[in-house]
Amino acid sequence: MTRQSQKSYFAMPGILLSIVISFGFLASLAAFIAAFSQHRFSEQLVVSEQGVVLQNAKGQIIGRSPRIGPRAQEIEPADLTQEPDVMESYDQQHRFTARQDAFAEILRSQKILSITVNESAHAIGLTPEKIMPFEFWLQMLVGFAGFVVSAWIWALQPKRLPNQLFGLVGVCLWLAATCAAIYSTRWLALPTDLFAPLSALNALGSIGFGIALICLFLIYPIRLVKNYLLILVSIPILGLYVLGQLNLLGEPANETPLLTAIEMLAILVLVVIQFIKSRGRPLDMAAIRWVGVSTLIGSGLFICMAIIPVLLDAEPLVNQSYAFAFFLIVHLGIAFGLKRQNLFESELWAITMFKAVSVGILLIAVDVALVALLGSLSGATVLTMLLILPFFYLPWRSMVQRWLFQATPIEDLLEEVAHVALIDNASDRSAKWQEILQQAFTPLVIETSLDGNSKGQLVEIEEQGVMLHIPTVAGCAPLSLRYKNKGTRLFQKRDRQVAARMIDFLSSLKRQQEAFADGVTSERGRISRDLHDDLSALLMSGLNSDNPDDLKSVLRSSLAEVRMIVSAEVGDTRLLADILADSRAEAADRLEASGIALNWPIVAASGILMPQPQKALTSILREMVTNVIKHSEATEMQVKTRLENGTIYIVASDNGKGASAGKRQGNGLNNIRVRLTVLGGNFDYGDLDPTGFRTSIALPVESQ
């Protein structure tokens, strides 16, 4: 793969999302390992009205005033504070940090730990616990879920500023929630070299979350400011964050809690402004309705439940672990909004791409878990599992992959292509063709190529494999297919070959269908002309005859003619002289029955006619006689024949009223023209002066 192709491959939405989610998963795994490596016990330290108490796994109090370590250092309620930012002064923070270091050292230095409780200093042994509490998993889930949704939005159009800002929102939420999950659910203490950076990163994530949302609502859905003003908005907030980390803001509550409150209020104001600006603009209103309402609810609840009580020197109304769930409301609002509206100028296929990546990662996780399971089993069990896998797990995995990417074998595709050629309606045919291409390549986007006609009639891979150009075929417009396999693959040479094979097959079937349709039309025309020129001529002869015997003869001839027309049996090669003689005799009988004289001198006419020309000549001569009988009101018809240079020339004329008002320009004359055109002959007609009508034909004949 060339460098340019690699660049295009890693720029695909599905690949970008997979990479980013993988990084997020690895980072979350590292955070979990950091939390899991800390000392944890099934007994819990809980702050009550009487101070700190020790509870067993069932929630029963088993001791009060717990002390720990060789010096029996008493555990105070402040030691169990989840968030140091809620403390009233920096002195309290410093004391808190020092005690955390001391307790962490005690936990780290003693392998088998006990804790003394009550005034009698009764020692209770602690039971090591490796199960993380629910609050830890909740914060980890909120952070990772927000990260995934934001990464999803960003991966759709990574170069657009609104998408980038929302991606930053997710990163900051993950940073804040993950760091808080580690230190807020500690059993008792964390060392300062771990607690301090986690607290600082949590503050940075919280502040960054607000900055990113403020910048987002300054430009989306309606741009309110220029890009450089976004930087000017961010600098003061980041400056206050730095001052807070240096303990220069007076008290801890003036740091992250106050800044977060200011940011959330600013976000709420911007959402209201965007609502006002979006009035009369349906698309913008649809976007701000979902994003804005979810932001109003999530941010509003967080401010009321967690921030305002701290600023008022009161306890938060909700545990910090649960407060993070409010921010997930914002991301869920984005997800539901994207499902129903075109948010961030993203298409509906974004949902499909997200599902594809999620299920793909799930399959990989199942594979990894299965490998880990096999590694922990005995030899006999592993052998049994290996025998079972090909019959159960692998077919299931293959089924999931086929469902995910809707892969269809080429044989089934060609069968579907055959159905396309049979569809007469152009719009239905185009829809079916796009459906087959969707089955074959599962692209995220199928769109009509505006410049498709200028690209020729070849299948082409463009944009380093991102797009496959499908030319016009069977009346279907040229198409552009983008992002193969729901955005997880590039188009390859094999895809071009498969598409070319499908197009060739469809084109061939369409040509055969058109040839068949032309054949049907031609055959219908032949039958129509023969019925008009031959059968009608015989029936007219019967109408003009009063002799029953002649009438029976005409009917027998008519039935024979019908059989000949239906079966297209025109006999073998015949002599031109015999054909002219038979036509002359038939014309004489028909004209005599109508009281019209025939003047048709016999001339030498050597040569032969094949079945089709002889049938055409017989029908043409019959039509000439029929026209005289039906339209001319003549008393005489003259026919002159001449053979010259392999062509028989015949001129038929009458002394009737001529082609008055175009009465003779009906099916008969048109049929004569069609028959002669097919055989390479010529046809002409016109009135005679002073009266009468002339018909002239020329028909090639083969030498005898």
XYZ file of C-alpha atoms in Angstrom:
704
model
C 0.000 0.000 0.000
C 1.418 3.392 -1.004
C 1.892 6.215 1.492
C -1.037 8.095 -0.058
C -3.244 5.013 0.183
C -2.254 4.536 3.814
C -3.170 8.136 4.501
C -6.585 7.660 2.872
C -7.126 4.401 4.736
C -6.486 5.930 8.150
C -8.683 8.926 7.238
C -11.781 6.750 6.801
C -14.471 7.367 9.461
C -14.684 3.759 10.577
C -10.921 3.370 10.865
C -10.574 6.691 12.711
C -13.307 5.724 15.150
C -11.790 2.273 15.709
C -8.347 3.747 16.423
C -9.650 6.423 18.787
C -11.893 3.994 20.679
C -8.942 1.614 21.016
C -6.811 4.387 22.528
C -9.657 5.321 24.866
C -10.079 1.712 25.914
C -6.355 1.300 26.616
C -6.295 4.547 28.623
C -9.338 3.411 30.619
C -7.649 0.065 31.191
C -4.568 1.844 32.541
C -6.784 3.865 34.897
C -8.476 0.693 36.078
C -5.097 -0.936 36.776
C -4.024 2.123 38.754
C -7.187 1.971 40.873
C -7.121 -1.803 41.230
C -3.537 -1.767 42.496
C -4.535 0.313 45.552
C -5.365 -1.379 48.873
C -9.071 -2.086 49.289
C -11.021 -4.004 51.913
C -14.528 -5.373 52.176
C -15.046 -3.417 55.433
C -16.051 0.168 54.716
C -15.234 3.464 56.445
C -18.376 5.600 56.581
C -18.961 9.129 57.889
C -21.965 9.261 60.224
C -23.367 11.806 62.673
C -21.176 10.281 65.382
C -18.057 10.509 63.246
C -16.306 7.804 61.269
C -17.589 4.250 61.754
C -16.469 0.903 60.386
C -19.055 -1.258 58.653
C -18.838 -4.842 57.491
C -19.756 -6.029 54.000
C -23.427 -6.227 55.064
C -23.499 -2.562 56.134
C -23.544 -3.326 59.872
C -21.492 -1.098 62.189
C -18.711 -3.108 63.768
C -16.732 -0.298 65.359
C -16.428 3.435 65.956
C -13.515 5.892 66.015
C -11.290 3.648 63.884
C -7.529 3.998 64.198
C -4.864 2.621 61.927
C -1.128 2.084 61.969
C 1.467 1.468 64.662
C 0.696 4.798 66.293
C -3.069 4.196 66.147
C -3.683 7.302 64.060
C -7.387 8.143 64.202
C -9.321 8.450 60.948
C -11.234 11.738 60.742
C -14.298 12.550 58.580
C -12.163 14.958 56.509
C -9.906 12.048 55.536
C -12.797 10.477 53.615
C -13.586 13.627 51.624
C -14.166 12.613 48.006
C -13.252 15.950 46.430
C -10.588 18.204 48.040
C -11.962 21.242 46.178
C -14.895 21.445 48.592
C -12.629 22.251 51.591
C -12.880 25.712 53.070
C -9.192 26.694 53.013
C -5.848 25.805 51.520
C -4.573 24.972 55.034
C -7.205 22.281 55.282
C -6.168 21.004 51.878
C -2.496 20.817 52.906
C -3.390 18.971 56.108
C -5.620 16.624 54.119
C -2.811 15.899 51.676
C -0.302 15.207 54.448
C -2.646 12.795 56.203
C -3.381 11.052 52.871
C 0.340 10.471 52.433
C 0.647 9.071 55.956
C -2.313 6.728 55.609
C -1.152 5.584 52.167
C 2.253 4.702 53.595
C 0.606 2.660 56.346
C -1.519 0.767 53.852
C 1.486 0.147 51.636
C 3.835 -1.021 54.418
C 1.603 -3.587 56.135
C 0.801 -6.814 54.310
C -1.747 -8.040 56.871
C -3.644 -5.048 58.180
C -5.895 -4.625 61.158
C -7.751 -1.623 62.473
C -8.529 -0.683 66.046
C -11.933 0.644 66.960
C -13.697 2.079 69.956
C -12.023 3.412 73.052
C -10.972 -0.091 74.048
C -8.720 -0.242 70.998
C -10.300 -3.526 69.906
C -8.439 -4.798 66.821
C -10.413 -5.966 63.808
C -8.723 -7.739 60.941
C -9.451 -6.309 57.498
C -10.438 -8.545 54.597
C -8.732 -7.672 51.301
C -11.240 -6.864 48.545
C -10.591 -6.892 44.796
C -14.052 -5.855 43.622
C -14.327 -2.205 42.651
C -17.373 -0.323 44.003
C -20.343 0.633 41.876
C -19.449 4.338 42.020
C -16.097 3.581 40.371
C -17.685 1.738 37.469
C -20.373 4.401 37.066
C -17.815 7.180 36.618
C -15.674 5.038 34.330
C -18.721 4.184 32.240
C -19.861 7.811 32.013
C -16.396 8.946 30.981
C -15.883 6.214 28.394
C -19.421 6.485 26.981
C -19.050 10.251 26.559
C -15.666 9.714 24.963
C -17.041 7.169 22.468
C -19.991 9.351 21.428
C -17.746 12.392 20.969
C -15.197 10.336 19.036
C -18.039 9.126 16.838
C -19.123 12.670 15.999
C -15.516 13.743 15.387
C -14.692 10.790 13.128
C -17.555 11.626 10.767
C -15.931 14.894 9.653
C -12.692 15.312 11.576
C -11.703 18.546 9.820
C -14.838 20.504 10.787
C -14.463 22.757 13.815
C -17.825 21.854 15.469
C -16.933 18.166 15.269
C -13.470 18.855 16.686
C -14.905 20.841 19.582
C -17.409 18.130 20.436
C -14.591 15.586 20.265
C -12.701 17.730 22.786
C -15.797 17.748 25.001
C -15.673 13.964 25.160
C -11.945 13.855 25.903
C -12.354 16.319 28.769
C -15.333 14.450 30.191
C -13.379 11.193 30.099
C -10.400 12.866 31.789
C -12.495 14.372 34.569
C -14.640 11.298 35.216
C -11.815 8.749 35.042
C -9.513 10.654 37.372
C -12.354 11.256 39.821
C -13.270 7.560 39.672
C -9.817 6.640 40.992
C -9.499 9.038 43.921
C -13.149 9.511 44.904
C -13.683 5.760 45.432
C -10.428 5.115 47.313
C -10.814 3.004 50.463
C -9.013 5.508 52.643
C -6.009 7.203 51.085
C -3.856 7.647 48.000
C -0.243 8.848 47.968
C 0.210 12.507 47.079
C 2.250 11.700 43.975
C -0.888 9.996 42.624
C -3.665 12.018 44.267
C -2.293 15.454 43.282
C -1.976 14.814 39.503
C -5.334 13.027 39.433
C -6.997 15.996 41.134
C -5.279 18.455 38.787
C -6.289 16.419 35.705
C -9.833 16.177 36.986
C -9.934 19.967 37.329
C -8.411 20.367 33.860
C -11.004 18.005 32.400
C -13.856 19.851 34.088
C -12.596 23.256 32.955
C -11.806 21.970 29.447
C -15.283 20.439 29.187
C -16.836 23.836 29.809
C -14.453 25.703 27.479
C -15.144 23.280 24.626
C -18.927 23.564 25.037
C -18.747 27.373 25.226
C -16.725 27.496 21.998
C -19.088 24.986 20.386
C -22.183 27.062 21.081
C -20.397 30.197 19.901
C -20.209 28.723 16.382
C -22.915 26.030 16.205
C -25.464 25.808 14.789
C -25.206 29.519 13.966
C -21.816 31.181 14.056
C -21.819 34.049 16.541
C -18.105 34.973 16.589
C -14.909 34.586 14.570
C -12.506 31.750 15.320
C -9.873 33.949 16.936
C -12.398 35.022 19.585
C -12.662 31.402 20.686
C -9.033 31.594 21.758
C -9.653 34.861 23.580
C -12.542 33.245 25.464
C -10.432 30.245 26.461
C -7.330 32.102 27.716
C -8.906 33.782 30.810
C -10.526 30.549 31.975
C -7.281 28.603 31.552
C -5.473 31.410 33.368
C -7.802 31.069 36.354
C -7.206 27.323 36.306
C -3.444 27.868 36.513
C -3.860 30.348 39.370
C -6.010 27.823 41.190
C -3.353 25.143 40.858
C -0.921 27.612 42.417
C -3.364 28.211 45.312
C -3.732 31.897 44.409
C -7.535 32.168 44.307
C -8.194 32.612 48.038
C -9.821 29.255 48.807
C -10.353 25.894 47.055
C -14.017 26.581 46.337
C -12.954 29.461 44.082
C -11.119 27.037 41.813
C -12.865 24.230 39.936
C -16.347 24.570 41.514
C -16.603 28.316 40.845
C -15.074 28.120 37.359
C -17.330 25.187 36.448
C -20.380 27.114 37.658
C -19.409 30.150 35.572
C -18.854 27.957 32.530
C -22.154 26.139 32.910
C -24.025 29.442 33.246
C -22.283 30.759 30.144
C -23.261 27.595 28.270
C -26.888 27.984 29.310
C -26.916 31.598 28.118
C -25.377 30.628 24.763
C -27.934 27.864 24.283
C -30.741 30.379 24.819
C -29.109 32.780 22.338
C -28.808 29.989 19.772
C -32.496 29.163 20.264
C -33.393 32.786 19.566
C -31.089 33.052 16.554
C -32.425 29.780 15.077
C -36.028 30.935 14.859
C -37.206 30.756 11.260
C -34.345 28.407 10.310
C -35.725 24.840 10.545
C -32.418 22.987 10.132
C -30.613 25.063 12.732
C -33.579 24.822 15.067
C -33.604 21.031 14.707
C -29.928 20.907 15.658
C -30.101 23.248 18.655
C -33.296 21.600 19.854
C -31.561 18.289 20.558
C -28.095 19.527 21.495
C -29.346 22.551 23.408
C -32.112 20.888 25.388
C -29.887 17.989 26.437
C -27.193 20.489 27.458
C -29.678 22.588 29.410
C -30.930 19.556 31.320
C -27.543 17.951 31.976
C -25.677 21.135 32.865
C -28.574 22.558 34.844
C -28.866 19.465 37.010
C -25.112 19.395 37.629
C -25.068 23.054 38.699
C -28.079 22.717 40.999
C -27.126 19.398 42.561
C -23.342 19.581 42.829
C -21.941 23.087 42.319
C -24.283 25.582 43.972
C -24.370 23.750 47.358
C -20.549 23.791 47.498
C -20.453 27.523 46.728
C -22.953 28.029 49.574
C -20.752 26.041 52.005
C -23.213 23.169 52.050
C -22.935 19.496 51.214
C -23.669 18.547 47.573
C -27.194 17.236 47.078
C -25.835 14.277 45.150
C -22.675 12.201 45.388
C -19.985 13.383 42.960
C -19.899 9.903 41.433
C -23.539 10.228 40.402
C -23.240 13.871 39.375
C -21.089 12.903 36.409
C -24.055 11.026 34.964
C -25.694 14.399 34.285
C -23.055 15.095 31.636
C -23.951 11.848 29.919
C -27.358 13.389 29.232
C -25.625 15.861 26.909
C -24.014 13.068 24.912
C -27.172 10.979 24.770
C -28.990 14.032 23.468
C -26.413 14.277 20.692
C -26.823 10.580 19.880
C -30.627 10.732 19.703
C -30.439 13.971 17.773
C -28.085 12.448 15.244
C -30.474 9.545 14.873
C -33.263 11.919 13.816
C -31.565 15.011 12.406
C -28.474 15.965 10.407
C -26.417 17.291 13.303
C -22.929 18.603 12.633
C -23.717 18.117 8.903
C -23.392 14.372 9.400
C -25.441 11.890 7.400
C -27.765 9.203 8.712
C -25.175 6.584 7.779
C -23.254 7.695 10.885
C -25.465 5.405 12.967
C -24.593 2.474 10.694
C -20.882 3.212 10.891
C -21.053 3.466 14.693
C -22.810 0.099 14.904
C -20.260 -1.493 12.580
C -17.300 -0.312 14.646
C -18.976 -1.239 17.947
C -19.835 -4.775 16.839
C -16.377 -5.175 15.293
C -14.706 -4.238 18.563
C -17.079 -6.596 20.399
C -16.000 -9.486 18.165
C -12.346 -8.720 18.864
C -13.051 -8.583 22.611
C -14.790 -11.970 22.453
C -11.807 -13.403 20.556
C -9.368 -12.067 23.162
C -11.502 -13.398 26.031
C -11.702 -16.793 24.347
C -7.939 -16.961 23.889
C -7.438 -15.993 27.545
C -9.926 -18.675 28.590
C -8.152 -21.350 26.583
C -4.856 -20.334 28.160
C -6.231 -20.961 31.650
C -7.705 -24.419 30.959
C -6.125 -27.835 31.193
C -4.827 -29.685 28.148
C -7.802 -32.035 27.830
C -10.295 -29.197 28.178
C -8.431 -27.135 25.578
C -8.556 -30.073 23.163
C -12.294 -30.399 23.725
C -12.805 -26.681 23.161
C -10.784 -26.782 19.949
C -13.034 -29.560 18.678
C -16.163 -27.582 19.577
C -15.068 -24.192 18.215
C -15.324 -25.016 14.474
C -18.918 -26.185 14.918
C -20.292 -23.454 17.174
C -18.207 -20.352 17.741
C -16.702 -19.883 14.281
C -20.065 -20.265 12.440
C -21.621 -17.800 14.896
C -18.785 -15.340 14.344
C -19.099 -15.688 10.569
C -22.852 -15.134 10.810
C -22.346 -11.951 12.825
C -19.826 -10.654 10.287
C -22.196 -11.367 7.398
C -25.003 -9.614 9.248
C -22.780 -6.671 10.091
C -21.411 -6.087 6.602
C -24.307 -7.722 4.731
C -21.836 -9.632 2.583
C -23.461 -11.403 -0.386
C -21.726 -14.041 -2.562
C -21.020 -12.942 -6.135
C -23.247 -15.734 -7.494
C -26.237 -14.365 -5.602
C -25.370 -10.853 -6.735
C -25.366 -11.894 -10.398
C -28.766 -13.481 -9.907
C -30.023 -10.189 -8.491
C -28.415 -8.308 -11.388
C -30.399 -10.467 -13.810
C -33.590 -9.177 -12.191
C -32.535 -5.573 -12.809
C -32.484 -6.119 -16.573
C -36.140 -7.212 -16.464
C -37.404 -4.033 -14.760
C -39.022 -1.671 -17.283
C -39.524 1.358 -15.010
C -36.326 3.440 -14.976
C -36.640 4.671 -11.379
C -37.390 1.176 -10.055
C -34.466 -0.209 -12.051
C -32.099 2.416 -10.604
C -33.324 1.725 -7.061
C -32.776 -2.017 -7.498
C -29.294 -1.423 -8.935
C -28.324 0.696 -5.930
C -29.706 -1.987 -3.614
C -27.446 -4.588 -5.257
C -24.396 -2.320 -4.976
C -25.240 -1.838 -1.298
C -25.274 -5.615 -0.827
C -22.009 -6.053 -2.718
C -19.886 -3.352 -1.052
C -21.930 -2.035 1.944
C -20.720 1.549 1.403
C -21.699 4.278 3.809
C -22.679 6.574 0.937
C -24.180 5.950 -2.506
C -24.732 9.146 -4.447
C -25.333 10.138 -8.045
C -22.094 11.225 -9.697
C -22.635 14.711 -11.115
C -19.610 14.453 -13.425
C -20.047 10.723 -14.026
C -20.498 11.060 -17.791
C -17.111 12.744 -18.116
C -15.378 9.847 -16.365
C -16.095 7.320 -19.095
C -17.640 3.880 -18.946
C -15.037 2.158 -16.777
C -15.190 1.292 -13.109
C -12.570 3.447 -11.375
C -11.165 3.574 -7.846
C -10.669 7.187 -6.793
C -9.437 9.177 -3.802
C -6.892 6.461 -2.964
C -9.560 3.831 -2.409
C -12.159 5.893 -0.587
C -14.518 6.060 -3.588
C -15.562 3.632 -6.330
C -16.986 5.158 -9.527
C -19.779 3.134 -11.170
C -20.503 4.259 -14.772
C -23.877 4.500 -16.469
C -25.391 1.096 -17.168
C -28.822 -0.070 -18.335
C -30.197 3.464 -18.135
C -29.088 3.909 -14.495
C -27.236 7.116 -13.647
C -23.499 6.987 -12.797
C -22.876 6.504 -9.090
C -20.156 7.182 -6.535
C -19.730 4.644 -3.719
C -17.837 5.913 -0.654
C -16.372 4.135 2.360
C -16.557 0.393 1.749
C -17.791 -1.986 4.463
C -19.478 0.829 6.382
C -16.340 2.917 6.539
C -13.870 0.238 7.646
C -12.207 -0.710 4.329
C -10.765 0.850 1.192
C -11.875 -0.223 -2.259
C -9.389 -2.666 -3.792
C -8.648 -4.024 -7.259
C -10.910 -7.006 -6.575
C -13.834 -4.668 -5.865
C -13.297 -2.987 -9.219
C -13.267 -6.391 -10.917
C -16.461 -7.487 -9.168
C -18.211 -4.237 -10.121
C -16.990 -4.537 -13.736
C -18.251 -8.105 -13.905
C -21.657 -7.069 -12.594
C -21.838 -4.183 -15.072
C -20.815 -6.372 -18.032
C -23.386 -8.968 -17.042
C -26.128 -6.362 -16.692
C -25.184 -4.688 -19.982
C -25.208 -8.034 -21.804
C -28.598 -8.971 -20.375
C -29.994 -5.558 -21.210
C -28.755 -5.828 -24.813
C -30.319 -9.265 -25.132
C -33.558 -7.984 -23.670
C -33.577 -5.043 -26.077
C -32.815 -7.373 -28.982
C -35.666 -9.611 -27.903
C -37.993 -6.625 -27.605
C -36.919 -5.427 -31.064
C -37.556 -8.918 -32.407
C -41.012 -8.970 -30.865
C -41.795 -5.556 -32.307
C -40.497 -6.591 -35.717
C -42.502 -9.801 -35.687
C -45.651 -7.973 -34.661
C -45.084 -5.527 -37.490
C -44.612 -8.378 -39.946
C -47.822 -10.064 -38.851
C -49.674 -6.747 -39.014
C -48.412 -6.048 -42.536
C -49.199 -9.550 -43.741
C -52.695 -9.397 -42.306
C -53.258 -6.020 -43.896
C -51.686 -6.682 -47.281
C -52.384 -10.378 -47.849
C -55.275 -11.600 -45.795
C -57.367 -8.478 -46.267
C -56.774 -8.692 -50.018
C -58.074 -12.266 -50.128
C -61.083 -11.433 -47.999
C -61.926 -8.481 -50.231
C -61.922 -10.824 -53.192
C -64.486 -12.948 -51.410
C -66.666 -9.938 -50.692
C -66.719 -9.016 -54.373
C -67.659 -12.538 -55.539
C -71.212 -13.875 -55.761
C -70.150 -17.394 -56.773
C -70.276 -19.800 -53.767
C -67.511 -21.940 -55.230
C -65.270 -18.905 -55.619
C -66.112 -17.836 -52.084
C -65.092 -21.236 -50.688
C -61.848 -21.062 -52.611
C -61.153 -17.616 -51.176
C -61.846 -18.839 -47.648
C -59.517 -21.827 -48.094
C -56.818 -19.495 -49.389
C -57.390 -17.130 -46.464
C -56.989 -19.951 -43.920
C -53.818 -21.068 -45.623
C -52.546 -17.498 -45.540
C -53.317 -17.237 -41.815
C -51.317 -20.404 -41.133
C -48.455 -19.017 -43.203
C -48.512 -15.664 -41.379
C -48.591 -17.216 -37.900
C -45.884 -19.772 -38.566
C -43.846 -17.439 -40.796
C -43.603 -20.248 -43.382
C -42.869 -18.648 -46.726
C -41.642 -21.673 -48.643
C -38.473 -22.208 -50.650
C -36.662 -20.121 -53.223
C -38.849 -19.388 -56.297
C -38.372 -18.046 -59.792
C -39.215 -14.392 -60.248
C -41.252 -15.195 -63.378
C -43.448 -17.645 -61.434
C -44.076 -15.121 -58.672
C -45.086 -12.446 -61.187
C -47.322 -14.885 -63.056
C -49.161 -15.969 -59.910
C -49.583 -12.363 -58.774
C -50.844 -11.385 -62.257
C -53.441 -14.156 -62.247
C -54.600 -13.300 -58.706
C -54.813 -9.572 -59.561
C -56.857 -10.293 -62.694
C -59.418 -12.312 -60.724
C -59.746 -9.688 -58.008
C -60.002 -6.751 -60.410
C -62.473 -8.556 -62.650
C -64.712 -9.202 -59.660
C -64.660 -5.459 -58.977
C -65.305 -4.488 -62.611
C -61.809 -3.169 -63.242
C -59.761 -4.146 -66.285
C -56.127 -5.231 -65.947
C -53.429 -4.376 -68.445
C -50.320 -6.317 -67.370
C -48.119 -7.338 -70.297
C -46.023 -10.449 -69.803
C -42.274 -9.805 -70.057
C -39.272 -12.043 -69.613
C -38.010 -11.859 -66.037
C -35.173 -14.185 -65.138
C -33.889 -14.438 -61.606
C -34.872 -15.941 -58.259
C -36.102 -14.619 -54.937
C -35.360 -15.920 -51.464
C -38.316 -16.621 -49.129
C -38.412 -13.205 -47.479
C -38.197 -11.108 -50.687
C -40.727 -13.301 -52.500
C -43.169 -12.936 -49.608
C -42.613 -9.193 -49.601
C -43.114 -8.879 -53.386
C -46.329 -10.932 -53.298
C -47.709 -8.815 -50.448
C -46.746 -5.551 -52.159
C -48.466 -6.509 -55.415
C -51.564 -7.516 -53.474
C -51.563 -4.170 -51.657
C -51.299 -2.291 -54.973
C -54.364 -4.115 -56.273
C -56.215 -3.556 -52.992
C -55.582 0.194 -53.174
C -56.983 0.362 -56.671
C -60.098 -1.560 -55.677
C -60.732 0.333 -52.443
C -59.719 3.908 -53.235
C -59.302 4.680 -56.924
C -62.807 4.337 -58.459
C -60.827 3.413 -61.613
C -61.930 1.328 -64.607
C -58.455 0.112 -65.543
C -55.189 -0.795 -63.860
C -51.875 -1.026 -65.702
C -48.776 -2.867 -64.488
C -45.407 -2.588 -66.194
C -42.405 -4.728 -65.204
C -38.769 -4.461 -66.193
C -35.671 -6.365 -65.044
C -32.436 -4.430 -65.222
C -29.056 -4.942 -63.508
C -30.392 -7.417 -60.981
C -33.363 -5.266 -59.954
C -37.016 -5.751 -60.808
C -38.836 -2.470 -61.448
C -42.637 -2.491 -61.252
C -44.896 0.489 -61.963
C -48.621 0.146 -61.238
C -51.064 2.882 -62.267
C -54.793 3.429 -62.606
C -57.129 5.945 -64.254
C -58.982 6.710 -61.072
C -59.321 9.889 -59.002
C -55.797 9.896 -57.561
C -54.669 10.460 -53.981
C -57.281 13.094 -53.255
C -56.765 14.770 -49.856
C -54.216 12.094 -48.931
C -56.766 9.324 -48.660
C -54.296 6.723 -49.891
C -51.604 7.549 -47.334
C -52.646 4.827 -44.928
C -51.163 1.623 -43.553
C -50.932 0.012 -46.981
C -48.448 2.468 -48.447
C -46.484 2.547 -45.187
C -46.290 -1.242 -45.186
C -44.924 -1.230 -48.720
C -42.252 1.253 -47.715
C -41.254 -0.788 -44.641
C -41.011 -4.048 -46.585
C -38.829 -2.520 -49.293
C -36.614 -0.639 -46.830
C -35.813 -3.875 -45.007
C -34.862 -5.568 -48.289
C -32.862 -2.647 -49.685
C -35.467 -1.658 -52.286
C -37.056 1.659 -53.262
C -40.618 2.933 -53.239
C -42.352 5.927 -54.768
C -45.918 6.992 -55.486
C -47.883 9.991 -56.721
C -50.810 11.317 -58.743
C -50.934 11.187 -62.549
C -51.922 14.057 -64.848
C -54.783 14.633 -65.399
C -56.174 11.772 -63.299
C -54.973 8.560 -61.785
C -52.446 7.291 -59.292
C -49.012 5.660 -59.710
C -47.050 3.308 -57.470
C -43.422 2.414 -58.308
C -41.166 -0.132 -56.621
C -37.676 -1.473 -57.160
C -36.518 -4.747 -55.561
C -33.136 -6.495 -55.875
C -33.257 -10.076 -57.198
C -30.650 -12.806 -57.389
C -29.469 -14.142 -60.712
C -30.804 -17.517 -61.712
